[in-house]
PDB file of C-alpha atoms in Angstrom:
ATOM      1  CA  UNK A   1     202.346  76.187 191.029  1.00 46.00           C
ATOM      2  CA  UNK A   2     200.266  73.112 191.046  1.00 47.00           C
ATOM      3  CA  UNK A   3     197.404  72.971 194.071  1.00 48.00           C
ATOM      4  CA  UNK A   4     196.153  69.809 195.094  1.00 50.00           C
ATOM      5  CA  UNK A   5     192.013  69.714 194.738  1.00 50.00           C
ATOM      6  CA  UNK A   6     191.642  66.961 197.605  1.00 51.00           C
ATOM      7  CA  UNK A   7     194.341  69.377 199.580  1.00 53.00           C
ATOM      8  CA  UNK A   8     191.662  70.823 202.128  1.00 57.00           C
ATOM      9  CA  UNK A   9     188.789  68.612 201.530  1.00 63.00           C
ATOM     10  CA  UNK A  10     187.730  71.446 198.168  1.00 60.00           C
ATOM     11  CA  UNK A  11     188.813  72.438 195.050  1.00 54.00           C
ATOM     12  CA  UNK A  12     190.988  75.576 194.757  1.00 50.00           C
ATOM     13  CA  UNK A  13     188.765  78.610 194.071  1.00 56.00           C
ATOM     14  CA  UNK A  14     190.736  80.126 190.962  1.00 51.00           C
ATOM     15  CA  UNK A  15     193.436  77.692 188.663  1.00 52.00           C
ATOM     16  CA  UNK A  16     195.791  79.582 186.589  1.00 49.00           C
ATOM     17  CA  UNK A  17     194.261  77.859 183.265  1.00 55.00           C
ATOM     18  CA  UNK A  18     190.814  79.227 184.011  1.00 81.00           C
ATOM     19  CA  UNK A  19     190.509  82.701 181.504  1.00 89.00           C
ATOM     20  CA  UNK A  20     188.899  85.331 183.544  1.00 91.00           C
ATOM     21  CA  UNK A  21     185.579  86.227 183.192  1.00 92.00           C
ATOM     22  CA  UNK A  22     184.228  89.287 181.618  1.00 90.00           C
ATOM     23  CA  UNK A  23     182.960  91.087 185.062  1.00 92.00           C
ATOM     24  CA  UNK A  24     186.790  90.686 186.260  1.00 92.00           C
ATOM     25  CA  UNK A  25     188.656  92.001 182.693  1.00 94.00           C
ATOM     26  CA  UNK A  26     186.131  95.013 183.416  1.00 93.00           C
ATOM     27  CA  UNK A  27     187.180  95.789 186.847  1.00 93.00           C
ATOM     28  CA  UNK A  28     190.622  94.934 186.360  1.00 94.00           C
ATOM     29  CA  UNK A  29     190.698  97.605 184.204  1.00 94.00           C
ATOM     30  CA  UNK A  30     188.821  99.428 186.133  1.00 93.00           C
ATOM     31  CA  UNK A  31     191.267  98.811 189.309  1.00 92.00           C
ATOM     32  CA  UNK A  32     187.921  97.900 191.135  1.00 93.00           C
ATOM     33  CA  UNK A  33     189.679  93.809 192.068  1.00 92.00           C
ATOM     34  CA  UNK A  34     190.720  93.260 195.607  1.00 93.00           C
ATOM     35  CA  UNK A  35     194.972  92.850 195.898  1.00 93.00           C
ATOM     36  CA  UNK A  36     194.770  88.922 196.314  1.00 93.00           C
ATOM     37  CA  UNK A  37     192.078  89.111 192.505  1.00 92.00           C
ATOM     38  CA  UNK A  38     194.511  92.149 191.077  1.00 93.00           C
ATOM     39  CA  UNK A  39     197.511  89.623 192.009  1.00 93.00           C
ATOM     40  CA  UNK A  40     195.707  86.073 190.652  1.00 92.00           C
ATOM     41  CA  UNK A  41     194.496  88.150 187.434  1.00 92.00           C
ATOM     42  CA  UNK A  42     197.942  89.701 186.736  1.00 93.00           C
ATOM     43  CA  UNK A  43     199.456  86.309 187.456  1.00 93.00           C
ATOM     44  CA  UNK A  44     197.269  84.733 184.589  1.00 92.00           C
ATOM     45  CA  UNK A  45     197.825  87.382 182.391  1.00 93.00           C
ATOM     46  CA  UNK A  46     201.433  86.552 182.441  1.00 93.00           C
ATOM     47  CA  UNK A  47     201.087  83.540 180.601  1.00 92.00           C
ATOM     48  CA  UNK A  48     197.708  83.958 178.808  1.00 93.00           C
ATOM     49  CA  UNK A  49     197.894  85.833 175.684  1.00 94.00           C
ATOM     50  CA  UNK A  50     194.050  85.907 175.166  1.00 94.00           C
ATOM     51  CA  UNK A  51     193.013  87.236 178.332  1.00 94.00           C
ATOM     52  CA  UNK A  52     195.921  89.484 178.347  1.00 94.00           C
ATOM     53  CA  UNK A  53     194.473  90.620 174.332  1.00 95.00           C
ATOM     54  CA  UNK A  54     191.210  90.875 176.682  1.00 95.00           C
ATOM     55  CA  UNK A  55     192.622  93.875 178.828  1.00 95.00           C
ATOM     56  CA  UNK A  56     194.104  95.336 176.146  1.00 96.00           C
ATOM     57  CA  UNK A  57     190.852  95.492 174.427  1.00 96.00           C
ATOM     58  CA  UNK A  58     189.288  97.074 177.460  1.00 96.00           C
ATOM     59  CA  UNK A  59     191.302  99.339 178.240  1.00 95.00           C
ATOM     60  CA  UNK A  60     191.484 100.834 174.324  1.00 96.00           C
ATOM     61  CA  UNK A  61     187.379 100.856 174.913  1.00 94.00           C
ATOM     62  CA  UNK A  62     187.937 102.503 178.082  1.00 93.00           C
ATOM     63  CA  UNK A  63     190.099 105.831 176.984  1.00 93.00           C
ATOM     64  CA  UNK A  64     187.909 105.879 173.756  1.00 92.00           C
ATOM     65  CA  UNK A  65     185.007 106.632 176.020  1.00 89.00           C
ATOM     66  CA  UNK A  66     187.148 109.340 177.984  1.00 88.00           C
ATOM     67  CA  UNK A  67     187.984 110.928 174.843  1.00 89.00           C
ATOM     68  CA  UNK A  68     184.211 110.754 173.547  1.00 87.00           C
ATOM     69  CA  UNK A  69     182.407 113.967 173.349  1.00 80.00           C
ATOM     70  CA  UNK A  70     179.722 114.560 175.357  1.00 81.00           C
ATOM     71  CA  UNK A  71     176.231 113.284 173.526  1.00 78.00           C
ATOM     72  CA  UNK A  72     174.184 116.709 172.632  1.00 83.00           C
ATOM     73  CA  UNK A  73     170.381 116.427 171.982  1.00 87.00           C
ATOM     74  CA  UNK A  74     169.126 119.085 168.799  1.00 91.00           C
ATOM     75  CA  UNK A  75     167.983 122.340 170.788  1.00 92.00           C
ATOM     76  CA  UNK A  76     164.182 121.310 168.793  1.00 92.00           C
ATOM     77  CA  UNK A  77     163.806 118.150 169.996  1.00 91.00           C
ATOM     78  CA  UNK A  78     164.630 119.476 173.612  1.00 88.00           C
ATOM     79  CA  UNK A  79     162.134 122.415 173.126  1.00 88.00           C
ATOM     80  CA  UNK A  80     159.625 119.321 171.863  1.00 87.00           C
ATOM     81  CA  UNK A  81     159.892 117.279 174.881  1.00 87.00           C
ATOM     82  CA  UNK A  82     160.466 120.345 177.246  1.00 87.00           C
ATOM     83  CA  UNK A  83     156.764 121.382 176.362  1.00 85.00           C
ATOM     84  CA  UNK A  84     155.110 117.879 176.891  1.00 84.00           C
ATOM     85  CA  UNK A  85     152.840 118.089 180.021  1.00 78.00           C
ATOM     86  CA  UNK A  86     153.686 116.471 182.882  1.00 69.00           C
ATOM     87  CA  UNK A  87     149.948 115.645 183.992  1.00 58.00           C
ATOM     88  CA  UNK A  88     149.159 114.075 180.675  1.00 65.00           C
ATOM     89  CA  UNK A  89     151.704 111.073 181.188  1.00 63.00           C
ATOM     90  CA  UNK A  90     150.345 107.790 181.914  1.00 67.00           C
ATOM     91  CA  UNK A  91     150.878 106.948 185.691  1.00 65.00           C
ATOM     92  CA  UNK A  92     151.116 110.495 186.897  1.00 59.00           C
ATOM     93  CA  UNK A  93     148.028 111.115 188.260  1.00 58.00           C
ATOM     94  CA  UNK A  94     148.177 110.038 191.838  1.00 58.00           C
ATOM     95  CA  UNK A  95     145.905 106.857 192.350  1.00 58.00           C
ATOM     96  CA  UNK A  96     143.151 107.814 195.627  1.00 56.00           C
ATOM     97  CA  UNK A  97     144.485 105.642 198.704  1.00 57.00           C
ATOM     98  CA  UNK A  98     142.131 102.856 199.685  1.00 55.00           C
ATOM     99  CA  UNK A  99     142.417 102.401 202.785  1.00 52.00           C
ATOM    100  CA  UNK A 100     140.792  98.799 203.655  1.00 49.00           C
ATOM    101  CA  UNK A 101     143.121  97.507 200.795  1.00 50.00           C
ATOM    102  CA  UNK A 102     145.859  98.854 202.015  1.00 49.00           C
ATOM    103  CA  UNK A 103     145.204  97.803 205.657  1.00 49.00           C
ATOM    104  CA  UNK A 104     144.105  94.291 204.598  1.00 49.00           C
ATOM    105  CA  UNK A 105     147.251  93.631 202.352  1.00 49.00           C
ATOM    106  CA  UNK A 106     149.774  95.047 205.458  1.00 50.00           C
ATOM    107  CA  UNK A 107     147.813  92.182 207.578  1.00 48.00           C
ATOM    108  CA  UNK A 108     148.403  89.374 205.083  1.00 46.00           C
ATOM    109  CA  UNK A 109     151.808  90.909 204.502  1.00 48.00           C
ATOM    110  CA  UNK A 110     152.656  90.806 208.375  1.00 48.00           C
ATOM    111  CA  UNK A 111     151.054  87.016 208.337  1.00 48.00           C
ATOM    112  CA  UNK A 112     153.094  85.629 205.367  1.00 46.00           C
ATOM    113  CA  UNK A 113     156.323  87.037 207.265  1.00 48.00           C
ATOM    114  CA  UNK A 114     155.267  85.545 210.024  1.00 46.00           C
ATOM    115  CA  UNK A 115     154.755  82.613 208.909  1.00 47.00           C
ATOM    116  CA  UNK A 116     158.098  82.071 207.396  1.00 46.00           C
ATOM    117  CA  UNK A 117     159.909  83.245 210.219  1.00 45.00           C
ATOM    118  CA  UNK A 118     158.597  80.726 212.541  1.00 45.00           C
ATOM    119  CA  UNK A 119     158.674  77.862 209.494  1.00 44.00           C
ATOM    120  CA  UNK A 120     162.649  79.510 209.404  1.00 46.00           C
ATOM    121  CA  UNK A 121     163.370  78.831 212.609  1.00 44.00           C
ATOM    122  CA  UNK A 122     162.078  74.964 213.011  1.00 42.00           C
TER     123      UNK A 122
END
C-alpha cells in the first residue's frame, strides 16, 4: 500500500517503514492507542520483526511488574522517619503574607496579560 506524498498537497502522517516510537510500543501494550493507531501499529508489526521483538519485550516487562511483590520499607526505618517533626522541615513554616507585594505583583501580572492579549489580537 504505497501513498503518494504530493497526493493531498502533504506527506502521509505514518509510512509502514517508520518503527514505532517508544511512547506508542508502551501504550500499545497498554491498549491506551486509538482503533485507527491500534490498526496502523498492528499493521507494521506484521511485517516488522523488531518492533514486533519491541512488544514482546514490553509486554514480558509488563506482567513481571504484575507479578512483583509489593516494595516493603524495614518497620525501623518507618519508625525513624515516622518520628521526624513536621515543623522542623525546610519550607514548612508558613512565610507572613505581604500584602503590597502581593498586590503590586497581581497589578504587573494583570498588565503583562494585558498586554499580550491586545499585542495577540493585532
Amino acid at each position: 500500500m504505497s501513498v503518494d506524498p504530493n497526493a493531498a498537497g502533504r506527506p502521509p502522517r505514518f509510512q509502514p517503514t517508520e518503527h514505532l516510537a517508544s511512547e506508542a510500543v508502551a501504550a500499545f501494550v497498554d491498549g491506551e492507542l486509538r482503533m485507527n493507531a491500534y490498526l496502523r501499529a498492528a499493521q507494521h508489526l506484521s511485517i516488522c520483526p523488531e518492533c514486533a521483538a519491541e512488544i514482546d519485550a514490553q509486554q514480558q516487562a509488563r506482567i513481571a511488574l504484575r507479578r512483583a511483590a509489593e516494595v516493603a520499607i524495614p518497620r525501623s526505618l518507618h519508625d525513624s522517619l515516622s518520628r521526624i517533626p513536621l515543623a522542623d522541615l525546610p519550607g514548612s513554616a508558613p512565610e507572613p503574607q505581604r500584602r503590597n507585594e502581593a498586590f503590586l505583583g497581581f497589578i504587573t501580572d494583570s498588565f503583562t496579560a494585558t498586554r499580550w492579549t491586545t499585542w495577540r489580537r493585532k
